[in-house]
Amino acid sequence: MTGRPLKSVVNSSGGTDDVGYAFILQRLDGMLRRILKIGHGVSVAACPLSELGLSSMGAITLQYQLEKELGANLTIGDLLEAKSIDDLAVTVLSRLPSQTEAGGPTNCKSGVLI
């Protein structure tokens, strides 16, 4: 990462910055593999999460981990209805708190609070 808040990796046209997207995708992959007990030999990229075996209890666990680790606020429906892990990564990026919401500097040009 470049030190920018993750929220800034979603550009104004709705596309994603490859660095932020890759980071979120990697975190999601790890979380899902742990929750669903899926080995690394199985591809999870193109499958709907429900087809991978994500239950409502698994979705609650994933929701909690996303909130705790990334600050992303998603609903259980967001998780269960995701068409793929790629689709979910874009949703996660769009739901990350802004730097101001996360307690970062607000009107500080140098990034140093006095």
mmCIF file of C-alpha atoms in Angstrom:
data_model
loop_
_atom_site.group_PDB
_atom_site.id
_atom_site.type_symbol
_atom_site.label_atom_id
_atom_site.label_comp_id
_atom_site.label_asym_id
_atom_site.label_seq_id
_atom_site.Cartn_x
_atom_site.Cartn_y
_atom_site.Cartn_z
ATOM 1 C CA MET A 1 0.000 0.000 0.000
ATOM 2 C CA THR A 2 1.046 3.552 -0.550
ATOM 3 C CA GLY A 3 0.064 4.961 2.823
ATOM 4 C CA ARG A 4 -3.197 6.397 1.462
ATOM 5 C CA PRO A 5 -6.405 5.509 3.267
ATOM 6 C CA LEU A 6 -7.978 2.496 1.568
ATOM 7 C CA LYS A 7 -11.135 4.456 0.759
ATOM 8 C CA SER A 8 -9.174 6.563 -1.723
ATOM 9 C CA VAL A 9 -8.461 3.572 -3.932
ATOM 10 C CA VAL A 10 -11.961 3.760 -5.433
ATOM 11 C CA ASN A 11 -11.664 6.322 -8.197
ATOM 12 C CA SER A 12 -14.327 8.838 -9.213
ATOM 13 C CA SER A 13 -15.558 6.758 -12.164
ATOM 14 C CA GLY A 14 -16.274 3.800 -9.898
ATOM 15 C CA GLY A 15 -13.174 1.853 -10.965
ATOM 16 C CA THR A 16 -10.626 0.630 -8.511
ATOM 17 C CA ASP A 17 -6.970 1.259 -7.946
ATOM 18 C CA ASP A 18 -5.198 -2.055 -8.566
ATOM 19 C CA VAL A 19 -3.145 -1.852 -5.357
ATOM 20 C CA GLY A 20 -6.124 -1.354 -3.034
ATOM 21 C CA TYR A 21 -8.232 -3.851 -4.931
ATOM 22 C CA ALA A 22 -5.495 -6.489 -4.788
ATOM 23 C CA PHE A 23 -5.052 -5.931 -1.054
ATOM 24 C CA ILE A 24 -8.784 -6.312 -0.351
ATOM 25 C CA LEU A 25 -9.004 -9.329 -2.643
ATOM 26 C CA GLN A 26 -6.114 -11.005 -0.825
ATOM 27 C CA ARG A 27 -7.686 -10.319 2.594
ATOM 28 C CA LEU A 28 -11.072 -11.638 1.436
ATOM 29 C CA ASP A 29 -9.485 -14.757 -0.028
ATOM 30 C CA GLY A 30 -7.755 -15.517 3.271
ATOM 31 C CA MET A 31 -10.845 -14.825 5.366
ATOM 32 C CA LEU A 32 -13.076 -16.993 3.182
ATOM 33 C CA ARG A 33 -10.600 -19.855 3.093
ATOM 34 C CA ARG A 34 -10.390 -19.826 6.905
ATOM 35 C CA ILE A 35 -14.145 -19.581 7.430
ATOM 36 C CA LEU A 36 -15.034 -22.195 4.809
ATOM 37 C CA LYS A 37 -11.968 -24.376 5.410
ATOM 38 C CA ILE A 38 -11.025 -24.297 1.719
ATOM 39 C CA GLY A 39 -7.492 -25.271 0.726
ATOM 40 C CA HIS A 40 -5.359 -23.214 -1.622
ATOM 41 C CA GLY A 41 -5.744 -25.802 -4.394
ATOM 42 C CA VAL A 42 -9.384 -24.766 -4.885
ATOM 43 C CA SER A 43 -10.199 -21.631 -6.885
ATOM 44 C CA VAL A 44 -12.683 -19.290 -5.240
ATOM 45 C CA ALA A 45 -12.419 -16.449 -7.751
ATOM 46 C CA ALA A 46 -15.447 -16.950 -9.997
ATOM 47 C CA CYS A 47 -17.905 -18.699 -7.673
ATOM 48 C CA PRO A 48 -20.791 -17.040 -5.855
ATOM 49 C CA LEU A 49 -20.037 -17.166 -2.137
ATOM 50 C CA SER A 50 -23.203 -19.161 -1.460
ATOM 51 C CA GLU A 51 -21.999 -21.849 -3.908
ATOM 52 C CA LEU A 52 -18.693 -21.999 -2.031
ATOM 53 C CA GLY A 53 -20.699 -22.936 1.043
ATOM 54 C CA LEU A 54 -20.995 -19.596 2.824
ATOM 55 C CA SER A 55 -23.870 -20.004 5.274
ATOM 56 C CA SER A 56 -25.558 -17.299 7.302
ATOM 57 C CA MET A 57 -23.267 -18.140 10.248
ATOM 58 C CA GLY A 58 -20.219 -17.927 7.989
ATOM 59 C CA ALA A 59 -21.508 -14.606 6.638
ATOM 60 C CA ILE A 60 -21.827 -13.261 10.197
ATOM 61 C CA THR A 61 -18.228 -14.303 10.877
ATOM 62 C CA LEU A 62 -17.039 -12.672 7.648
ATOM 63 C CA GLN A 63 -19.055 -9.525 8.390
ATOM 64 C CA TYR A 64 -17.434 -9.281 11.839
ATOM 65 C CA GLN A 65 -13.915 -9.815 10.460
ATOM 66 C CA LEU A 66 -14.379 -7.211 7.717
ATOM 67 C CA GLU A 67 -15.626 -4.694 10.273
ATOM 68 C CA LYS A 68 -12.865 -5.473 12.766
ATOM 69 C CA GLU A 69 -9.908 -5.660 10.361
ATOM 70 C CA LEU A 70 -10.887 -3.130 7.685
ATOM 71 C CA GLY A 71 -13.689 -1.043 9.158
ATOM 72 C CA ALA A 72 -15.982 -2.055 6.275
ATOM 73 C CA ASN A 73 -19.663 -2.035 7.146
ATOM 74 C CA LEU A 74 -21.477 -4.672 5.076
ATOM 75 C CA THR A 75 -24.812 -6.391 5.540
ATOM 76 C CA ILE A 76 -25.293 -10.138 5.602
ATOM 77 C CA GLY A 77 -27.215 -9.714 2.337
ATOM 78 C CA ASP A 78 -24.193 -8.024 0.736
ATOM 79 C CA LEU A 79 -22.109 -11.068 1.578
ATOM 80 C CA LEU A 80 -24.580 -13.790 0.651
ATOM 81 C CA GLU A 81 -25.644 -12.104 -2.596
ATOM 82 C CA ALA A 82 -22.123 -11.361 -3.881
ATOM 83 C CA LYS A 83 -21.692 -12.821 -7.374
ATOM 84 C CA SER A 84 -18.011 -13.526 -6.719
ATOM 85 C CA ILE A 85 -15.121 -12.629 -4.447
ATOM 86 C CA ASP A 86 -14.188 -9.975 -7.053
ATOM 87 C CA ASP A 87 -17.658 -8.436 -6.776
ATOM 88 C CA LEU A 88 -17.385 -8.490 -2.992
ATOM 89 C CA ALA A 89 -13.962 -6.803 -3.093
ATOM 90 C CA VAL A 90 -15.463 -3.852 -4.994
ATOM 91 C CA THR A 91 -18.318 -3.657 -2.459
ATOM 92 C CA VAL A 92 -15.843 -3.737 0.444
ATOM 93 C CA LEU A 93 -13.797 -0.928 -1.125
ATOM 94 C CA SER A 94 -16.931 1.189 -1.467
ATOM 95 C CA ARG A 95 -17.880 0.627 2.185
ATOM 96 C CA LEU A 96 -14.585 1.488 3.840
ATOM 97 C CA PRO A 97 -14.731 4.483 6.161
ATOM 98 C CA SER A 98 -13.212 7.705 4.913
ATOM 99 C CA GLN A 99 -10.103 8.997 6.637
ATOM 100 C CA THR A 100 -12.239 11.595 8.464
ATOM 101 C CA GLU A 101 -14.681 8.930 9.700
ATOM 102 C CA ALA A 102 -11.744 6.841 10.895
ATOM 103 C CA GLY A 103 -10.412 9.747 12.964
ATOM 104 C CA GLY A 104 -7.760 10.922 10.509
ATOM 105 C CA PRO A 105 -6.729 14.523 9.905
ATOM 106 C CA THR A 106 -9.472 16.760 8.544
ATOM 107 C CA ASN A 107 -8.116 20.161 7.491
ATOM 108 C CA CYS A 108 -4.439 19.602 7.945
ATOM 109 C CA LYS A 109 -2.341 20.368 4.876
ATOM 110 C CA SER A 110 0.828 18.720 6.096
ATOM 111 C CA GLY A 111 -0.902 15.753 7.737
ATOM 112 C CA VAL A 112 0.453 16.820 11.143
ATOM 113 C CA LEU A 113 -1.961 17.884 13.835
ATOM 114 C CA ILE A 114 -0.831 20.737 16.068
#
